[in-house]
Structures are given as C-alpha cells and as structure tokens.
Amino acid sequence: MKHDYEISVGPIHPALKEPIMLRVTLEGEEIVDVDVIASQNHRGIEWIGMNRNNVIQSLYLAERICGICNFCHPSNLVMAIEEIADIEPPERAQYIRVIQGELERIHSHLLWAGVAAHELGFDTLLHYVWMVREKVMDVLEEVNGNRVTKAIIMYGGVRRDITERHVPKIRKMISYYREAFGKLAELFLEDDTIKKRTRNIGVLKKKDAIKLAAAGPTARASGVKKDVRQDFPYFAYPDFDIHAITPDELIGYTIGDVYDRIVVRLLEVKQSLEIIEEALNEMPSGEIIYEKKLVKLMAKIKNSEGEAVARYEAPRGEDIHYVMLKKGYEPLYSWKVRAPTYINILSWRPMLLGYQIADIPIIAASIDPCLSCTNRFAVVKNGEEKIMSGEYFHKLSVEKTRRIK
Amino acid sequence: MISKAFKRSLWVFHVNSGSCNGCDIEVIAALTPRYDAERFGIKLVASPRHADVIAFTGPVTNDMADKVIRIIQQTPDPKVIVIVGSCGISGGVFHESYHLAGPIDRLYPNAKYFYVPGCPPRPEAIIHAFTKAWEWLEEVEKK
C-alpha cells in the first residue's frame, strides 16, 4: 500500500545556502507535488531604501541584496536613476562596467559548478573548481580592493579605473581560464557518473520555460534564446557581438535537463572571457565618472523626478529594478526589486515532478538558486513526525551516484 | 603551542540566518584548497548536535529568530558562537529594518561569542576567529 509522504525541506541548511523551505509530497520515492515557502531571508531592503537611506547609501545597500551577484543589483539601480536624472556616464566607464559584470559572471558560474558537484557527492570536483575560481577572485581583489563586494559602480560612472597595472593580470587570468576550460569541460561533460546523474534529470521543456517566464541560463538551457545583453543591450554591450547561448551549440540538440544547464554555464564562462578580452582591447581612454563631487551629484538626483525600469542580465538571469524619484525627497520614492531567482523558483515544480528524493539536491541547485535547498526535514507519516538530517539526505544522493557507477 | 592547539579537530555548524550570501561564499572559500581550513581539522558538519562551534552569517530575520535559538539549544555545552560579518554583529547595512529580530548575542546572551567584522570578512579572518574559539575551548577544558 502506498503512503503519501510530506517532506518539509529547510529552512536551515548546513552548507552554503540561504534559508528557504520546500514542502515536497512523495508517493514512495516519486515526487508528486512541490510547494515553496519563502520569506526567511526577508530583510526589508526596499523599505530601508525608501525610508532610511539617501540615494547614494542605497547603492551600497543594493550591493548587499545578494553577495554573489553584488554588481548586478547596484547596476540596475544606477541605470534606473541615470535614466531619471538624465546622467550620461562616460564611454570608458561603460566598458569598465562590462568588464566588472563579466568577471562577476565567471566567479558566479564557477561557484555554481562547484556547488553542483558537491550536490552530486563529487567533492573532489568541488574543491578543484573552487581552487580554479580563486584566480578570478584575485583579479577582483586587485581591481576593486575587495574579494566579494566591490563598491565599484557609482551614478554616472565607476569609482575606480582599470589601469595599465591591472591589464596584464586580467589577460593572464583569461589565458589561465582558456587552459582550464578544456579540463573543466572534460570533467563535467565527459564523466560518466555526472552524465548519469544529470542527463534526462530535472527536465524543463521549452514550452514550460516560456510559460513560467524562466530567465537566464535556466531558460537558455531549455532552448529559449533570451539574454538581456542581446535583446536590450545596456552599458557598452551594443558594441559587442553577444548571442544567447543554448546547449545545441556544443552538443547539437537541446533537452533542457540538468546536464544542459551545466553546458550553458560552461559556455557562458567562455563567452565572458571573450567579452573581457574584447573590452580590454577596445576600451577608450578618458574620464570614468560624470560628476566627481558627491554632493553635486546628490543635488542633481534630488532635483529630478520620474520613474524608470532597468534590466540587467545577472549570472542567474534577468534582474529588474523599478525606481521612482520625487523632487526634494532624499530617499528613493519607490523601489521594487525583482531578482532572477524569484521567477526561476517556479520552474522547480515541473523540474522536480516525477523524479526521486535523491535528485532533489541537484535539481534544486541546477537553477543556481540564490537560496536553496535541502537540509533538516521532517517526514510526516501517518501523523507521526520523524526528523532526518541533511546528512542523511546528502547520503542518499551520494548513494545513488554509487549505485549508478 | 600549535601542537597543543591542534590536538583535536574543530567541527563547525554553519547557519545562514538571513545573510546576503557574501559571507557564506567566503566561509566555503576558507574550506577549499587556497585557504584549506580542513588541514587543521576545521570541518563543516550537517547537524548542530555534532558541532563544537556554530558559525552564523547574516542578521537574524524575524522568521529565523526562533530557529536560531533552537539551533543554539541543540548544540552541546559550552556554547561557542562565531558571528561572521558585520550585519550579524550590529545589523550592518540592514540596521533599523522592520524585519530584524536583532543581533544574535541579544537573542541568546548565555554563550561565548567571537566576532569577525567585515562585509564580507576575508577567509583568513574567518579562520583566525575559529582558532581563537579553539584556544578558548582549550582553556575551558583545562579548568
């Protein structure tokens, strides 16, 4: 006789993820229903931006919406306010912004690749990928002065220039990653174990991806050719030849499973390297900021009125900020953030339905959620509650990998 | 000193109590080959009942407040807590928000706290805090 199990996953996870709760209904091993309960990570950022902070302080607050994509949120805010206040950033600043954005994409995708390997129980690969990732962290530190949060973007430009001193280091990083790419591609795409755990697992059909408005690599892995950098280019992106990457470029066809999401992210790292190289070659000289004096800049923004929407292709997908300013009002009058994970979370449902518990970690991680996934959970069976640890859950995943071997 | 200090391994349970992920990735970076905290035996564990030290990242949101206290209660005595990042210490950029239950040391005062300021702190600083916690644990053991 079959029982319906209900498993609450989260909200506390031991590894590196943010708190979120998944309620999964099971029939035997098979997942039949999924519900997502969020809000554990709500910090009231929009409220702070609209009440406590002035516009420039909000820039640094926007950086702390997400520590991994800490360039895309302030970029969105900057783009929206530049549009309202009619600020034209110099050309060189636009190129530096492109380089910063792509460096962030490399670091974020590599971080994800490590996490994905960990979810499969392949910890050697996690350590290898994170070791490779340290190279881009070094460059970020060299250019920005800090490893993670950058504080580089400012209304009307950037705060620090990329000088002659930095260029050789960035070029060295590019050639390092070109070499490492072959090995990474071989480890992720040719390995039998990874293939078996990711091929035809967590399939998101193109139709579903469009219906659920999935964004970024999640959508592209299902064959939807959308990329804000290609469709609505911002910063200096119009100067570059960017196309949305879909997995058929490398393997000839698209399934929309976890494997395809790995392919897309790997190819995007390669694409980012090309963009950075081109940007370094073609970067014009000149000013890097529209107005150096912050007080003057503040006054200009404070005297503008209007509303704007900004879109940015973050590593996880399309990020949108809506901003409204009112004359004489120091904080933002209205601020709405829509991060890519918001919409990508919806695609968990079609991805998870019909698969096994042991597949939850890798499927949940495959959209690169800014918050996820699986730890302590209670199994409610005939009204009795039994707590299982995330260790057990991780063990299930590792065991499945072994079984397949 | 080192041979004494590294007599036993230190197990850490990591909790994200509403962090932006910045500190979380630095905690993981501290474990991976470049910084390699695991060579000292510092290791992340999956259950608070196994942990010697709890590492908190992020301010405590209202939703997480009861869970944070439950986790601290589940760890064995003496309770040693490392707070990674400025926002766990004071609220940081999020101070005054309507959805913060306040710093952890105010929610649960009966524990030994170690603070790592920074937004986010460097992996070296995080490892340093754990070694400080370790020394304190050893002193307690001697008594």
Coordinates of C-alpha atoms in Angstrom, one line a residue:
Chain A
M1 CA 0.0 0.0 0.0
K2 CA 1.3 3.4 -1.0
H3 CA 1.5 6.3 1.5
D4 CA 1.7 9.9 0.7
Y5 CA 4.7 11.4 2.5
E6 CA 5.1 15.1 3.0
I7 CA 8.6 16.3 3.5
S8 CA 9.5 19.8 4.7
V9 CA 12.9 20.7 3.4
G10 CA 14.7 23.5 5.1
P11 CA 14.8 26.3 6.1
I12 CA 18.2 25.7 7.7
H13 CA 20.9 24.1 5.5
P14 CA 24.5 23.3 6.7
A15 CA 26.4 24.0 3.6
L16 CA 26.3 27.4 1.8
K17 CA 22.7 28.1 1.1
E18 CA 20.2 30.6 2.1
P19 CA 17.2 29.7 4.2
I20 CA 14.1 28.6 2.3
M21 CA 11.6 25.9 2.8
L22 CA 10.4 23.3 0.3
R23 CA 7.4 21.2 1.0
V24 CA 7.6 18.1 -1.1
T25 CA 4.8 15.5 -1.3
L26 CA 6.0 12.0 -2.2
E27 CA 4.5 8.8 -3.3
G28 CA 7.1 6.2 -2.5
E29 CA 10.3 7.6 -3.9
E30 CA 8.5 9.7 -6.5
I31 CA 7.8 13.4 -6.1
V32 CA 4.2 14.3 -6.8
D33 CA 3.8 17.8 -5.5
V34 CA 6.1 20.7 -4.6
D35 CA 5.4 23.9 -2.7
V36 CA 7.9 26.7 -1.9
I37 CA 7.7 28.7 1.3
A38 CA 10.0 31.7 1.2
S39 CA 10.4 34.9 3.4
Q40 CA 13.0 33.5 5.9
N41 CA 15.6 35.8 4.3
H42 CA 13.4 38.9 4.1
R43 CA 15.5 41.8 5.4
G44 CA 13.2 44.7 4.4
I45 CA 15.8 46.2 1.9
E46 CA 13.3 48.0 -0.2
W47 CA 11.8 49.6 2.9
I48 CA 15.3 50.8 4.1
G49 CA 15.9 52.3 0.6
M50 CA 12.6 54.1 0.7
N51 CA 12.9 55.4 4.3
R52 CA 16.2 55.4 6.0
N53 CA 18.9 55.8 3.3
N54 CA 19.7 58.6 0.8
V55 CA 20.2 57.6 -2.8
I56 CA 23.9 57.1 -2.6
Q57 CA 23.6 55.0 0.6
S58 CA 21.1 52.8 -1.2
L59 CA 23.7 51.9 -3.8
Y60 CA 25.7 50.1 -1.1
L61 CA 22.6 48.6 0.3
A62 CA 21.6 47.3 -3.2
E63 CA 25.0 45.6 -3.3
R64 CA 24.0 43.6 -0.2
I65 CA 20.8 42.2 -1.7
C66 CA 22.9 39.4 -2.9
G67 CA 26.6 38.9 -2.0
I68 CA 27.3 36.7 -5.1
C69 CA 25.7 39.0 -7.7
N70 CA 26.8 42.1 -5.9
F71 CA 27.4 44.0 -9.2
C72 CA 24.1 43.5 -10.9
H73 CA 21.8 45.0 -8.3
P74 CA 23.6 48.3 -7.9
S75 CA 24.0 48.4 -11.7
N76 CA 20.2 48.2 -12.1
L77 CA 19.7 51.0 -9.5
V78 CA 22.3 53.1 -11.3
M79 CA 20.8 52.5 -14.7
A80 CA 17.3 53.4 -13.5
I81 CA 18.5 56.6 -11.7
E82 CA 20.7 57.7 -14.6
E83 CA 17.7 57.5 -16.8
I84 CA 15.5 59.6 -14.5
A85 CA 18.2 62.2 -13.6
D86 CA 19.5 62.3 -17.2
I87 CA 23.1 61.4 -16.3
E88 CA 25.3 60.3 -19.2
P89 CA 28.2 58.2 -18.0
P90 CA 31.5 58.4 -20.0
E91 CA 32.3 55.8 -22.5
R92 CA 35.3 54.4 -20.6
A93 CA 33.1 53.8 -17.5
Q94 CA 30.6 51.8 -19.6
Y95 CA 33.5 49.5 -20.7
I96 CA 34.7 49.1 -17.2
R97 CA 31.2 48.2 -16.1
V98 CA 31.1 45.5 -18.8
I99 CA 34.4 44.0 -17.6
Q100 CA 33.2 44.0 -14.0
G101 CA 29.9 42.4 -14.9
E102 CA 31.6 39.6 -16.8
L103 CA 34.2 39.0 -14.1
E104 CA 31.3 38.5 -11.8
R105 CA 29.6 36.1 -14.2
I106 CA 32.8 34.0 -14.3
H107 CA 33.1 33.9 -10.5
S108 CA 29.4 33.1 -10.1
H109 CA 29.2 30.3 -12.7
L110 CA 32.3 28.6 -11.3
L111 CA 30.9 28.9 -7.8
W112 CA 27.8 27.2 -9.1
A113 CA 29.7 24.4 -10.8
G114 CA 31.4 23.6 -7.5
V115 CA 28.1 23.5 -5.7
A116 CA 26.6 21.3 -8.3
A117 CA 29.5 18.9 -8.0
H118 CA 29.0 18.9 -4.2
E119 CA 25.3 18.1 -4.6
L120 CA 26.2 15.0 -6.6
G121 CA 28.6 13.9 -3.9
F122 CA 31.7 14.7 -6.1
D123 CA 33.6 16.7 -3.5
T124 CA 36.9 16.4 -5.3
L125 CA 35.5 18.4 -8.1
L126 CA 34.0 21.0 -5.8
H127 CA 37.5 21.6 -4.4
Y128 CA 39.1 21.7 -7.8
V129 CA 36.6 24.2 -9.2
W130 CA 36.8 26.4 -6.2
M131 CA 40.6 26.4 -6.5
V132 CA 40.3 27.4 -10.1
R133 CA 37.8 30.1 -9.1
E134 CA 40.4 31.8 -6.8
K135 CA 42.1 33.2 -9.9
V136 CA 39.2 35.4 -10.7
M137 CA 38.8 36.4 -7.0
D138 CA 42.4 37.5 -7.2
V139 CA 41.7 39.7 -10.2
L140 CA 38.6 41.1 -8.5
E141 CA 40.6 41.9 -5.4
E142 CA 43.4 43.5 -7.5
V143 CA 40.9 45.7 -9.4
N144 CA 38.4 46.5 -6.6
G145 CA 40.3 46.1 -3.4
N146 CA 37.9 43.5 -2.0
R147 CA 37.2 39.9 -2.9
V148 CA 33.5 39.8 -2.8
T149 CA 31.6 43.1 -2.5
K150 CA 33.1 45.6 -5.0
A151 CA 31.6 49.1 -4.3
I152 CA 32.8 50.0 -7.8
I153 CA 29.8 51.4 -9.5
M154 CA 28.5 54.9 -8.9
Y155 CA 25.8 57.1 -10.5
G156 CA 27.4 58.4 -13.7
G157 CA 30.4 56.1 -13.9
V158 CA 32.6 53.9 -11.8
R159 CA 34.7 54.7 -8.8
R160 CA 37.9 53.1 -9.7
D161 CA 39.7 52.8 -13.1
I162 CA 41.2 49.7 -14.7
T163 CA 44.7 50.9 -15.2
E164 CA 47.8 49.7 -17.1
R165 CA 48.8 47.9 -13.9
H166 CA 45.7 45.7 -14.0
V167 CA 45.5 44.8 -17.6
P168 CA 48.3 42.2 -17.7
K169 CA 46.8 40.5 -14.7
I170 CA 43.4 40.3 -16.3
R171 CA 45.0 38.9 -19.6
K172 CA 46.9 36.3 -17.6
M173 CA 43.6 35.3 -16.0
I174 CA 42.0 34.9 -19.4
S175 CA 44.7 32.6 -20.7
Y176 CA 44.6 30.7 -17.4
Y177 CA 40.9 30.0 -17.8
R178 CA 41.2 29.2 -21.5
E179 CA 43.6 26.4 -20.5
A180 CA 41.5 25.3 -17.5
F181 CA 38.4 25.3 -19.7
G182 CA 39.3 22.1 -21.5
K183 CA 39.8 20.3 -18.3
L184 CA 36.6 21.6 -16.7
A185 CA 34.6 20.7 -19.8
E186 CA 36.1 17.2 -19.8
L187 CA 35.4 16.7 -16.0
F188 CA 31.8 17.9 -16.2
L189 CA 30.7 16.8 -19.7
E190 CA 32.5 13.5 -20.3
D191 CA 32.4 12.0 -16.9
D192 CA 30.1 9.0 -16.9
T193 CA 28.9 9.5 -13.3
I194 CA 27.9 13.1 -13.8
K195 CA 26.3 12.2 -17.1
K196 CA 24.2 9.6 -15.5
R197 CA 23.1 11.8 -12.6
T198 CA 22.3 14.8 -14.8
R199 CA 21.1 13.5 -18.2
N200 CA 17.3 13.5 -18.5
I201 CA 17.0 14.6 -14.9
G202 CA 15.0 17.7 -14.0
V203 CA 13.8 18.4 -17.5
L204 CA 12.2 21.8 -18.1
K205 CA 10.6 21.8 -21.5
K206 CA 10.9 24.8 -23.8
K207 CA 7.1 25.3 -23.6
D208 CA 7.2 25.3 -19.7
A209 CA 10.2 27.6 -19.6
I210 CA 8.3 30.2 -21.7
K211 CA 5.1 29.7 -19.8
L212 CA 6.8 30.2 -16.4
A213 CA 8.9 33.1 -17.8
A214 CA 12.2 31.4 -16.7
A215 CA 15.2 33.6 -17.0
G216 CA 18.9 33.3 -17.7
P217 CA 20.8 30.0 -18.0
T218 CA 17.7 28.1 -16.8
A219 CA 15.7 29.4 -19.8
R220 CA 18.6 29.1 -22.2
A221 CA 19.3 25.5 -21.3
S222 CA 15.7 24.7 -22.3
G223 CA 16.3 26.3 -25.7
V224 CA 14.8 29.7 -25.2
K225 CA 17.1 32.2 -26.9
K226 CA 16.8 35.1 -24.5
D227 CA 19.5 37.2 -23.0
V228 CA 19.1 40.8 -21.9
R229 CA 22.6 41.6 -23.2
Q230 CA 21.4 40.5 -26.7
D231 CA 17.8 41.7 -26.6
F232 CA 18.1 45.0 -24.8
P233 CA 21.8 45.8 -24.6
Y234 CA 22.9 48.2 -21.8
F235 CA 26.3 49.7 -20.8
A236 CA 28.7 49.1 -23.7
Y237 CA 27.1 45.8 -24.7
P238 CA 25.8 47.2 -28.0
D239 CA 29.5 47.3 -29.2
F240 CA 29.9 43.6 -28.6
D241 CA 28.5 40.7 -30.6
I242 CA 26.6 38.8 -28.0
H243 CA 24.2 36.0 -28.7
A244 CA 22.1 33.9 -26.3
I245 CA 23.9 30.6 -25.7
T246 CA 21.9 27.4 -25.9
P247 CA 23.3 23.9 -25.4
D248 CA 22.8 22.8 -29.0
E249 CA 25.8 24.9 -29.9
L250 CA 28.1 22.3 -28.3
I251 CA 26.2 19.1 -28.4
G252 CA 23.8 19.6 -31.3
Y253 CA 20.5 19.2 -29.5
T254 CA 18.6 20.5 -26.5
I255 CA 16.9 18.5 -23.9
G256 CA 16.5 21.1 -21.1
D257 CA 17.9 18.8 -18.3
V258 CA 20.5 19.5 -15.6
Y259 CA 23.3 18.5 -18.0
D260 CA 22.2 21.2 -20.4
R261 CA 22.3 23.7 -17.6
I262 CA 25.9 22.7 -17.0
V263 CA 26.8 23.1 -20.7
V264 CA 25.2 26.5 -20.9
R265 CA 27.1 27.8 -17.9
L266 CA 30.4 26.5 -19.1
L267 CA 29.9 28.1 -22.5
E268 CA 29.0 31.3 -20.8
V269 CA 32.3 31.4 -18.9
K270 CA 34.0 31.1 -22.3
Q271 CA 31.8 33.9 -23.7
S272 CA 32.6 36.1 -20.8
L273 CA 36.3 35.6 -21.4
E274 CA 35.9 36.7 -25.0
I275 CA 33.9 39.8 -23.9
I276 CA 36.5 40.8 -21.4
E277 CA 39.3 40.4 -23.9
E278 CA 37.5 42.5 -26.5
A279 CA 36.6 45.1 -23.9
L280 CA 40.2 45.4 -22.8
N281 CA 41.3 45.9 -26.5
E282 CA 38.8 48.4 -27.4
M283 CA 38.5 50.4 -24.1
P284 CA 38.5 54.1 -25.0
S285 CA 40.5 56.5 -22.7
G286 CA 39.0 59.4 -20.9
E287 CA 37.0 60.2 -17.8
I288 CA 35.5 57.5 -15.7
I289 CA 32.8 59.4 -13.9
Y290 CA 30.2 62.1 -14.8
E291 CA 30.5 64.1 -11.6
K292 CA 33.2 63.5 -9.0
K293 CA 31.7 65.6 -6.2
L294 CA 29.1 63.5 -4.4
V295 CA 27.2 66.5 -3.0
K296 CA 26.7 67.9 -6.5
L297 CA 25.6 64.5 -7.8
M298 CA 23.2 64.1 -4.8
A299 CA 21.7 67.5 -5.6
K300 CA 21.2 66.6 -9.2
I301 CA 19.4 63.4 -8.3
K302 CA 17.4 65.0 -5.6
N303 CA 16.1 67.6 -8.1
S304 CA 14.9 65.0 -10.6
E305 CA 11.6 63.4 -10.7
G306 CA 10.2 60.5 -12.6
E307 CA 10.2 56.7 -12.8
A308 CA 12.3 54.1 -14.7
V309 CA 12.7 50.4 -15.1
A310 CA 16.2 48.9 -15.5
R311 CA 17.0 45.4 -16.8
Y312 CA 20.3 43.6 -16.3
E313 CA 21.5 40.1 -17.3
A314 CA 22.7 38.8 -14.0
P315 CA 24.6 35.5 -13.8
R316 CA 21.3 33.8 -12.8
G317 CA 19.0 35.6 -15.2
E318 CA 17.2 38.8 -15.8
D319 CA 17.2 41.2 -12.9
I320 CA 14.7 44.1 -12.9
H321 CA 14.6 47.2 -10.7
Y322 CA 11.7 49.7 -10.8
V323 CA 12.6 53.1 -9.3
M324 CA 10.6 56.2 -8.7
L325 CA 12.1 59.6 -7.6
K326 CA 10.2 62.6 -6.3
K327 CA 11.6 66.1 -6.3
G328 CA 13.1 67.2 -3.0
Y329 CA 12.7 63.7 -1.4
E330 CA 16.1 62.3 -0.4
P331 CA 15.4 58.5 -0.3
L332 CA 14.0 56.6 -3.3
Y333 CA 10.3 57.4 -3.5
S334 CA 9.6 53.9 -4.7
W335 CA 11.9 50.9 -5.3
K336 CA 10.9 47.4 -6.4
V337 CA 13.5 44.7 -7.0
R338 CA 12.8 41.5 -8.9
A339 CA 15.7 39.2 -8.7
P340 CA 16.1 36.3 -11.2
T341 CA 15.6 33.6 -8.6
Y342 CA 12.1 34.8 -8.0
I343 CA 10.9 33.5 -11.3
N344 CA 13.3 30.6 -11.7
I345 CA 12.0 29.1 -8.4
L346 CA 8.7 28.5 -10.1
S347 CA 10.3 26.1 -12.6
W348 CA 11.3 23.8 -9.7
R349 CA 7.8 22.3 -9.8
P350 CA 7.9 21.0 -13.4
M351 CA 11.6 20.0 -12.9
L352 CA 11.0 18.0 -9.7
L353 CA 7.7 16.3 -10.5
G354 CA 8.2 12.6 -11.3
Y355 CA 11.8 12.4 -10.0
Q356 CA 13.2 10.8 -6.9
I357 CA 14.1 12.3 -3.5
A358 CA 17.8 11.7 -4.2
D359 CA 17.5 14.0 -7.2
I360 CA 16.2 17.0 -5.2
P361 CA 19.6 18.4 -4.3
I362 CA 21.0 18.6 -7.9
I363 CA 17.7 19.7 -9.4
A364 CA 17.2 22.4 -6.9
A365 CA 20.8 23.5 -7.3
S366 CA 20.5 23.4 -11.1
I367 CA 18.7 26.7 -11.4
D368 CA 21.5 28.3 -9.3
P369 CA 19.1 29.5 -6.7
C370 CA 20.3 32.3 -4.6
L371 CA 18.5 30.4 -1.8
S372 CA 18.1 26.7 -1.5
C373 CA 17.6 23.7 -0.7
T374 CA 17.8 20.6 1.3
N375 CA 18.6 20.0 4.9
R376 CA 16.8 19.1 8.0
F377 CA 13.4 17.9 7.2
A378 CA 10.6 16.2 8.9
V379 CA 8.8 13.2 7.4
V380 CA 5.1 13.1 8.4
K381 CA 4.0 9.5 8.1
N382 CA 0.5 8.6 9.4
G383 CA 0.6 11.6 11.6
E384 CA 4.0 10.6 13.2
E385 CA 6.8 13.0 12.8
K386 CA 10.4 11.9 12.3
I387 CA 13.3 14.3 11.8
M388 CA 16.0 13.3 9.4
S389 CA 19.2 15.3 9.0
G390 CA 20.6 16.8 5.9
E391 CA 23.5 14.5 6.2
Y392 CA 21.1 11.6 5.5
F393 CA 19.7 13.5 2.6
H394 CA 23.1 14.1 1.2
K395 CA 24.0 10.5 1.8
L396 CA 21.0 9.4 -0.3
S397 CA 22.3 11.5 -3.2
V398 CA 25.8 10.1 -2.8
E399 CA 24.5 6.5 -2.6
K400 CA 22.6 7.0 -5.8
T401 CA 25.8 8.1 -7.5
R402 CA 27.5 4.9 -6.3
R403 CA 24.6 2.7 -7.4
I404 CA 24.9 4.1 -10.9
K405 CA 28.6 3.5 -11.1
Chain B
M1 CA 51.6 26.0 21.1
I2 CA 50.5 24.7 17.7
S3 CA 50.7 21.1 18.6
K4 CA 48.7 21.8 21.7
A5 CA 46.1 23.8 19.8
F6 CA 45.6 21.3 17.0
K7 CA 45.3 18.3 19.2
R8 CA 41.7 17.8 18.2
S9 CA 39.6 18.7 15.2
L10 CA 37.0 21.5 15.5
W11 CA 33.6 20.9 14.0
V12 CA 31.5 23.8 12.8
F13 CA 27.9 24.0 12.0
H14 CA 27.1 26.9 9.7
V15 CA 23.8 28.7 9.8
N16 CA 22.6 31.3 7.4
S17 CA 20.3 33.5 9.4
G18 CA 19.3 35.8 6.6
S19 CA 22.7 36.7 5.1
C20 CA 23.3 38.0 1.6
N21 CA 25.5 35.0 0.7
G22 CA 28.6 37.2 0.7
C23 CA 29.9 35.7 4.0
D24 CA 28.6 32.3 3.1
I25 CA 30.8 32.0 0.0
E26 CA 33.8 33.3 2.0
V27 CA 33.2 30.6 4.6
I28 CA 33.2 28.0 1.9
A29 CA 36.3 29.6 0.3
A30 CA 38.0 29.2 3.6
L31 CA 37.5 25.4 3.4
T32 CA 38.6 25.0 -0.2
P33 CA 42.2 24.4 -1.4
R34 CA 43.5 28.0 -1.4
Y35 CA 42.9 28.6 2.3
D36 CA 42.2 25.0 3.3
A37 CA 40.9 25.2 6.8
E38 CA 40.3 21.4 6.7
R39 CA 44.0 20.8 7.1
F40 CA 43.6 22.0 10.7
G41 CA 40.6 19.7 11.1
I42 CA 38.1 22.5 10.9
K43 CA 35.2 21.0 9.2
L44 CA 31.6 21.8 8.4
V45 CA 29.1 19.3 9.8
A46 CA 25.5 18.9 8.9
S47 CA 23.9 18.7 12.4
P48 CA 24.2 21.2 15.3
R49 CA 24.4 18.2 17.7
H50 CA 27.8 17.3 16.2
A51 CA 29.2 20.8 16.4
D52 CA 31.7 22.4 18.7
V53 CA 31.2 25.8 17.3
I54 CA 28.3 27.4 15.4
A55 CA 29.0 30.0 12.7
F56 CA 26.3 32.5 12.0
T57 CA 26.2 34.6 8.9
G58 CA 23.8 37.4 8.4
P59 CA 21.4 39.4 10.6
V60 CA 18.7 37.4 12.2
T61 CA 15.4 38.0 10.5
N62 CA 12.1 37.6 12.4
D63 CA 11.3 34.3 10.6
M64 CA 14.7 32.9 11.6
A65 CA 14.8 34.1 15.3
D66 CA 13.1 31.0 16.8
K67 CA 15.1 28.6 14.6
V68 CA 18.4 30.3 15.6
I69 CA 17.6 29.8 19.3
R70 CA 16.6 26.2 18.7
I71 CA 19.8 25.5 16.9
I72 CA 21.9 27.1 19.7
Q73 CA 20.0 25.0 22.3
Q74 CA 20.7 21.8 20.3
T75 CA 24.5 22.2 20.3
P76 CA 26.4 20.7 23.3
D77 CA 27.8 23.0 26.1
P78 CA 29.9 25.1 26.2
K79 CA 28.1 27.1 23.6
V80 CA 30.6 28.8 21.4
I81 CA 29.4 31.0 18.6
V82 CA 31.3 32.8 15.8
I83 CA 29.5 35.6 14.1
V84 CA 30.8 36.1 10.6
G85 CA 30.2 39.5 9.1
S86 CA 29.2 43.0 10.2
C87 CA 25.5 42.5 9.9
G88 CA 25.4 39.7 12.4
I89 CA 27.2 41.9 14.9
S90 CA 25.2 45.1 14.7
G91 CA 22.7 44.7 11.8
G92 CA 25.2 46.4 9.5
V93 CA 23.6 47.9 6.4
F94 CA 20.3 46.4 7.4
H95 CA 20.1 48.0 10.9
E96 CA 16.7 49.6 11.7
S97 CA 14.9 47.2 9.3
Y98 CA 11.4 46.2 10.5
H99 CA 12.1 42.5 9.9
L100 CA 15.2 42.0 12.0
A101 CA 15.0 40.3 15.4
G102 CA 18.3 41.8 16.4
P103 CA 21.8 40.6 16.8
I104 CA 22.2 37.0 18.0
D105 CA 24.1 38.0 21.2
R106 CA 21.0 39.8 22.3
L107 CA 18.7 36.9 21.5
Y108 CA 20.8 34.4 23.3
P109 CA 23.2 36.1 25.8
N110 CA 24.5 33.0 27.6
A111 CA 27.1 31.9 25.2
K112 CA 30.7 32.8 24.3
Y113 CA 30.8 35.0 21.2
F114 CA 33.6 35.6 18.7
Y115 CA 33.1 38.3 16.2
V116 CA 34.5 38.6 12.6
P117 CA 33.8 42.1 11.3
G118 CA 33.9 42.8 7.6
C119 CA 31.4 42.9 4.8
P120 CA 32.3 40.2 3.9
P121 CA 35.4 39.3 6.0
R122 CA 38.3 37.6 4.3
P123 CA 38.7 33.8 4.6
E124 CA 41.9 34.4 6.7
A125 CA 39.9 36.4 9.2
I126 CA 37.3 33.7 9.4
I127 CA 39.9 31.0 10.1
H128 CA 41.5 33.3 12.7
A129 CA 38.2 33.6 14.6
F130 CA 37.9 29.8 14.7
T131 CA 41.4 29.4 16.1
K132 CA 40.5 32.0 18.8
A133 CA 37.4 30.0 19.6
W134 CA 39.6 26.9 19.7
E135 CA 42.0 28.4 22.2
W136 CA 39.1 29.5 24.4
L137 CA 37.7 25.9 24.3
E138 CA 41.1 24.5 25.4
E139 CA 41.3 26.9 28.3
V140 CA 37.9 25.9 29.4
E141 CA 38.9 22.3 29.2
K142 CA 42.0 22.9 31.4
K143 CA 39.8 24.3 34.1

